[in-house]
Amino acid sequence: MAARWRILVVALLLAGPAAAVRNAVGQSAGRTVAGVVQDSSTGEALPRAYVSAVGAANTALTNTDGRFALFGVPAGPLTLEVRYIGYAPATIRIGDAPADTGTVVIRLVRPVIRLGTVDVESQRILGVDAGSRVGEIAVSAEQVATTPSLGEVDIFRTLQLLPGVSNANRATSGLYVRGGTPDQNLVLLDGMTMYHVDHFFGLFSAFNADAVKDIRLFPGGYPAKYGGRVSSVVELTGKTGDETTFRGSAGLGLLSARAAAEVPLGRGSLVVTARRSYTDIVQSRLYDKLFAVTGGSTTTIQQPGPGGGGPGGGGPGGGGAFFNAQTLAPVFYFYDANAKLSYRPSEHDLVSLSLYAGDDRLDQSQTSQVTFRGGPGGAFGGGTGIGDGSAGSIANTDVSDWGNRGVSGRWLRQWSPRWSSDALVAMSSYHSDADRSSSAVLAATAGNAGTLARPSVREHNTVEDLTVRVDNEITASTRLRFTAGAGITRSHVQYNFTQGQGDSTTGGVRRGAEGLLAAVYAQSEWAPTRSLLLTTGLRVSADDATERTYAEPRVSASYQVNRVVRIHGAWGKYNQFVNRVENEDVLSGSRDFWLLADTGLAPTGAEHRVGGITFDLNDYLLSVEAYDKKLDNVSLFSRRFRRVGVAADFNTLFYQGTGEARGLEFLVQKKYGRLTGWAAYTLAEATERYDEVDDGAAFPSAQDQRHEAKVSAAYQLGQWTLSSAFTFGSGTPYTSPESQYYLTLLDGSRVGYIHVGDKNGERLPSFHRLDAALFRRFTGNARFDWEVGLSVFNLYDRANVAYRQFDLTTTPITVTDVRSLGRTPSIDVRVFLK
Amino acid sequence: MNIRSLPAISLFACAAVACTTEPTLPDASEQWVIEAFLYAGEPVDGIRITEALPLGSSDTAGVPIDDAVVTLVRSGVRFSLTLAANGTGRYHYAGNDLEVAPGDVFTLEARRNGVVASGTTVVPSPPESVSLSADSLVIAAFGGGRGGGGRGGTGSQLIARWPNTSRELFYVVVESVDSSAAPITAGFRPDRRFIFAPIAADSFAVSTLSLSYYGLHQVRVYHVNAEYAALYESRQQDTRDLNEPATNLTNALGVFSAFSSRTAAFRAVAAQ
């Protein structure tokens, strides 16, 4: 019944714009003003800039190519006001000539605040825009540049400070948006889907800020244009570059170096950026510190080897090895590169080709000389089965390699001031490979030389997609805008997991699927009055992998009560066909892998409800927003419920359940002036439920965080920018082994077990951290400027717990709190060629 | 908000620095382990309750729980169990009005410190029949020690058979029931009872190697219930996966199960 009502509401809301179209077609009064908004120094087109006619109701947003059109503009001289995040607002007077005949070019100035030449008190430049558009937050490049970081300007670390986005203490750059997981965010870079968004186990995001000009986050209730994810959308638009002047920059931090170049090509430009860590060449103290946080170690260890076995593990254990010396010198590096070639065949066309490649590789393989000792040993742990006193070696292979590749070709066409199209062909691929295996070799002198099988785990995960899509924007009138489009995506996802002992396999998963997803959507933005804006959309997807069609209606509304107060709400349905599944690992932390929904694994579905109120008090913005997300077919892969009968086939160990996330977000933002920033607090809850887990009882999701508070501030002090970010979060849940017990079987044998507590039944301690940074840009000579950024991560050296690790191979069992990064100063220097 | 806010924020943040505690292992004493087995036609004395062991313990037996109030419920009738002996955590039913029969549904309740652990099991039906391939098993003379290869030749095993079309689990107990019988190896008196691992089969070979005495023996074939089968299937926990046996108990670890059996007899005789 409820579904019928919703369909009725959507139908009524769609009928309104249809009636408005009839009215718009009949409108002949007024004129059309079309134009383009650009960066004043580089000519870079500025997407989603807000253009309004002063004294009239005409407003417009620029498209991806910076173009806009205002319709029904009253005759006579006109003043246009243009605003874009990170730029000084501009007002332009237009004469009485018919504007249909020409394009108004509006160039916005992006003041380099750090040069101290700008009166920031009067310029009213917005760093983060959380209040202009319902369900959309824009972040300026300037904001990203001044947010404290680990030496690298980091887009995602800035997004993590926004209300409703959490992550500050996790080993990933991924965003946990309103109780969702990072895989539930659609991350688009020039239309390419990015599946993995971080480097160095999450210490840095995978996107080079030098290559990105526009950053948008749609945290929920997002438009029908976007599909395939159930939590949020992060849309990154790459720079098109300066079409007239060569520009270059180079930067050096304590871990990596980077360079960027903008090459003018007549009617187009080429932007190339590259970044690479030199951690495989020079391993600084900072690297050692960062690496330790990821769970690795570069230290020399001299300790007794694990005893093996214990309860379970097939025996009493005992066959350990004594590590005489173990020196681990991991080889690690990451790189990413972006290139974007733009070309304007005509005033109304822009063709671009974007490429992205990023990779991380970690090799922790080692060979240790050992003296074996002990008894027969268990099946797990250090049990080698070798007698006491034998010399030999243990060779551990531990190699991980992961990354993204992507390429997109785009053609933007302005058919008329009312109609523009965006045609896209994009290809993305993600890969993650891990090989953790080892073998014990007994020296020939021991008399019984040979190689002994030891535990091994191998994982291989790939996601490949090819998308062809066309989006259209049609502005029917100043109060009515349509977007509509269609696309197809072919995806191929493969996951192989093998668990074994030496070369023999004791279990695994081999799961691959290919699917073709076709989607069409239509959306209207209709303003029946000057105060009310209704957005209605419908997205329909047909998926051949699951052999089903999915309808996703979406509605949002905002009502401007008065000059200060606005209320808004959104409702929508969403489906996700490529899902990241939790591979539960109680002992050392769960990992995830991507799978494609098919007839055996249903796609994740979500229903969003969002409502809020905003108070815009000129310099300050206050907002309160509530959300509720219901999810179905969330997935879990756990070997904890494995039985002997299915030991070799882990494909039966996938479980699907339901989830719910709800919360209340509070934001106070100081938007303008020397001191800018915001304070945000989120009260939230995220739960999941699976029939097979904990007797079907609901449990907290791994990303559940009841309280999170963030304060981000930047102060302009002459030529210096001082910024700080404080975060507090209550503890996140984890699953803990709780006890051990023995049962006597009827054949007289006594078997030991480790008992694992309720899923996510324990919580880590709450965390808090203050980061601070100091920036200054120096004017060099006629050829270059340079910039220095000093950051201190975790200023007061709080020992936050990142995760808890259990080692069952020791007697007694040991628990280790792996700490997040302590106080870490870093420096970053950049040189800009003029 | 002004510039003075920044030091204030910093001060607040610094004040919030708390001492971090070393990680502690979860408290295991709150968790009970119940091993409760009922046998059709036999007295109830196989119920044992202990505390779980802490993760850091190297013991293999939990602290016995002697102060639990343990009750068996069948068809609404409650049977109170009593502690068999102090310090054992073993409970039995002292009366003679409780007979465990196939088809009975039993609920076990154990109450302690306001916490009730419970579980339910159904007494399975016994095997429809048990037959042996021979009435006697001939023990050949051997010269060497046990395992020296001396026992063999004709008649070195007999086969016990029972119907099992649905591949359910059974386990077999071979027991010397003649208390005056002579040991096969002179001067060596091992256990009279051999218990074999459950099998999803319809036959079992009783070998001379599994006998220690001459004389009358019983082959008892137990029908294993689902919860015990699950326990048995999980008998090898992989410490990487921490796959625990499924339990039919609430608020406790372990198992509550019931068995029914049928017997056949044979005689172990010395070769002439």
mmCIF file of C-alpha atoms in Angstrom, chain A residues 311-313 380 455-456 499-500 506 586-587 620 639-640 642-644 670 675 711 713 715 722 724 726 736-747 750-756 768 770 796 798-799 804 808 811-813 815 817 819, chain B residues 1-3 6 9-10 12-14 16-18 20-23 25-26 28 31 33 35 37 39 52-61 171 195-197 228 231-235 237-246 253-254 259:
data_model
loop_
_atom_site.group_PDB
_atom_site.id
_atom_site.type_symbol
_atom_site.label_atom_id
_atom_site.label_comp_id
_atom_site.label_asym_id
_atom_site.label_seq_id
_atom_site.Cartn_x
_atom_site.Cartn_y
_atom_site.Cartn_z
ATOM 1 C CA PRO A 311 42.850 -25.103 21.421
ATOM 2 C CA GLY A 312 41.761 -26.209 18.011
ATOM 3 C CA GLY A 313 44.322 -26.152 15.348
ATOM 4 C CA PHE A 380 48.317 -23.764 12.487
ATOM 5 C CA PRO A 455 49.850 -22.119 5.829
ATOM 6 C CA SER A 456 49.185 -20.071 2.718
ATOM 7 C CA GLN A 499 43.563 -21.131 1.666
ATOM 8 C CA GLY A 500 45.970 -23.964 1.929
ATOM 9 C CA THR A 506 42.165 -26.644 2.201
ATOM 10 C CA VAL A 586 38.298 -11.910 13.659
ATOM 11 C CA LEU A 587 41.971 -12.164 14.459
ATOM 12 C CA TYR A 620 27.208 31.696 9.395
ATOM 13 C CA ARG A 639 34.372 -18.829 7.455
ATOM 14 C CA ARG A 640 33.379 -18.893 11.110
ATOM 15 C CA ARG A 642 32.064 -23.342 8.089
ATOM 16 C CA ARG A 643 31.424 -27.024 8.713
ATOM 17 C CA VAL A 644 33.603 -29.928 7.753
ATOM 18 C CA LYS A 670 31.611 30.233 9.660
ATOM 19 C CA LEU A 675 38.608 32.797 10.379
ATOM 20 C CA VAL A 711 36.014 21.072 14.310
ATOM 21 C CA ALA A 713 39.227 25.967 11.315
ATOM 22 C CA TYR A 715 42.824 31.484 10.020
ATOM 23 C CA LEU A 722 46.996 28.483 10.003
ATOM 24 C CA SER A 724 43.571 22.885 12.419
ATOM 25 C CA PHE A 726 40.006 18.223 15.623
ATOM 26 C CA SER A 736 36.407 -10.509 19.590
ATOM 27 C CA PRO A 737 37.437 -14.013 20.554
ATOM 28 C CA GLU A 738 36.182 -14.283 24.126
ATOM 29 C CA SER A 739 37.168 -17.569 25.658
ATOM 30 C CA GLN A 740 38.272 -21.112 25.030
ATOM 31 C CA TYR A 741 36.668 -24.369 26.027
ATOM 32 C CA TYR A 742 37.109 -28.092 25.645
ATOM 33 C CA LEU A 743 34.513 -30.753 24.909
ATOM 34 C CA THR A 744 34.906 -34.465 25.354
ATOM 35 C CA LEU A 745 33.580 -36.297 22.344
ATOM 36 C CA LEU A 746 31.968 -39.704 22.675
ATOM 37 C CA ASP A 747 34.973 -41.454 21.263
ATOM 38 C CA ARG A 750 39.002 -34.009 23.841
ATOM 39 C CA VAL A 751 38.694 -31.092 21.495
ATOM 40 C CA GLY A 752 39.423 -27.452 22.223
ATOM 41 C CA TYR A 753 37.667 -24.475 20.706
ATOM 42 C CA ILE A 754 38.061 -20.727 20.678
ATOM 43 C CA HIS A 755 34.737 -19.066 21.358
ATOM 44 C CA VAL A 756 34.041 -15.898 19.412
ATOM 45 C CA HIS A 768 40.357 11.972 19.317
ATOM 46 C CA LEU A 770 44.130 17.326 16.626
ATOM 47 C CA TYR A 796 49.131 16.045 21.164
ATOM 48 C CA ARG A 798 47.093 10.751 21.369
ATOM 49 C CA ALA A 799 47.549 6.967 21.341
ATOM 50 C CA ARG A 804 42.846 -4.911 17.921
ATOM 51 C CA LEU A 808 46.357 -17.417 18.953
ATOM 52 C CA THR A 811 50.754 -19.296 24.762
ATOM 53 C CA PRO A 812 49.081 -17.567 26.410
ATOM 54 C CA ILE A 813 47.131 -15.909 23.638
ATOM 55 C CA VAL A 815 46.054 -9.261 22.347
ATOM 56 C CA ASP A 817 46.228 -2.834 20.233
ATOM 57 C CA ARG A 819 47.899 2.215 17.518
ATOM 58 C CA MET B 1 34.308 32.552 16.704
ATOM 59 C CA ASN B 2 37.621 34.404 16.569
ATOM 60 C CA ILE B 3 41.304 33.735 16.764
ATOM 61 C CA LEU B 6 41.923 28.206 18.227
ATOM 62 C CA ILE B 9 40.050 24.297 20.848
ATOM 63 C CA SER B 10 43.600 23.092 21.249
ATOM 64 C CA PHE B 12 40.167 21.301 24.992
ATOM 65 C CA ALA B 13 41.758 18.759 22.763
ATOM 66 C CA CYS B 14 44.851 18.476 24.930
ATOM 67 C CA ALA B 16 40.920 15.342 26.446
ATOM 68 C CA VAL B 17 44.096 13.305 26.249
ATOM 69 C CA ALA B 18 43.371 10.299 28.358
ATOM 70 C CA THR B 20 45.339 4.671 27.240
ATOM 71 C CA THR B 21 44.934 1.341 28.902
ATOM 72 C CA GLU B 22 46.595 -1.845 27.867
ATOM 73 C CA PRO B 23 44.238 -4.194 26.085
ATOM 74 C CA LEU B 25 41.320 -10.123 27.564
ATOM 75 C CA PRO B 26 37.568 -10.602 27.813
ATOM 76 C CA ALA B 28 35.472 -15.788 30.327
ATOM 77 C CA GLN B 31 30.400 -18.097 30.086
ATOM 78 C CA VAL B 33 30.194 -24.790 29.051
ATOM 79 C CA GLU B 35 28.233 -31.062 28.082
ATOM 80 C CA PHE B 37 24.222 -36.280 26.947
ATOM 81 C CA TYR B 39 21.024 -42.105 26.559
ATOM 82 C CA ALA B 52 34.893 -21.343 29.980
ATOM 83 C CA LEU B 53 38.619 -20.743 30.071
ATOM 84 C CA PRO B 54 40.065 -17.276 29.614
ATOM 85 C CA LEU B 55 41.802 -16.732 26.286
ATOM 86 C CA GLY B 56 45.105 -16.393 28.053
ATOM 87 C CA SER B 57 44.811 -19.680 29.928
ATOM 88 C CA SER B 58 46.923 -22.685 29.114
ATOM 89 C CA ASP B 59 44.633 -25.030 31.082
ATOM 90 C CA THR B 60 42.520 -27.594 29.276
ATOM 91 C CA ALA B 61 39.700 -27.890 31.795
ATOM 92 C CA TYR B 171 28.880 -44.355 16.484
ATOM 93 C CA ILE B 195 34.525 -46.178 21.434
ATOM 94 C CA PHE B 196 34.903 -45.372 17.775
ATOM 95 C CA ALA B 197 34.409 -42.120 15.961
ATOM 96 C CA TYR B 228 25.982 -33.896 18.069
ATOM 97 C CA LEU B 231 29.568 -30.792 16.913
ATOM 98 C CA TYR B 232 31.427 -33.710 15.499
ATOM 99 C CA GLU B 233 31.632 -32.107 12.059
ATOM 100 C CA SER B 234 33.302 -29.079 13.656
ATOM 101 C CA ARG B 235 35.740 -31.033 15.710
ATOM 102 C CA GLN B 237 38.447 -25.744 14.420
ATOM 103 C CA ASP B 238 40.719 -23.908 12.051
ATOM 104 C CA THR B 239 42.273 -21.180 14.134
ATOM 105 C CA ARG B 240 42.447 -18.980 11.073
ATOM 106 C CA ASP B 241 38.699 -19.195 10.603
ATOM 107 C CA LEU B 242 37.608 -19.718 14.206
ATOM 108 C CA ASN B 243 34.769 -21.895 12.952
ATOM 109 C CA GLU B 244 33.021 -22.968 16.126
ATOM 110 C CA PRO B 245 30.655 -25.886 16.448
ATOM 111 C CA ALA B 246 27.022 -24.968 16.215
ATOM 112 C CA LEU B 253 28.549 -23.033 25.080
ATOM 113 C CA GLY B 254 28.669 -26.769 24.465
ATOM 114 C CA PHE B 259 21.341 -41.022 21.846
#
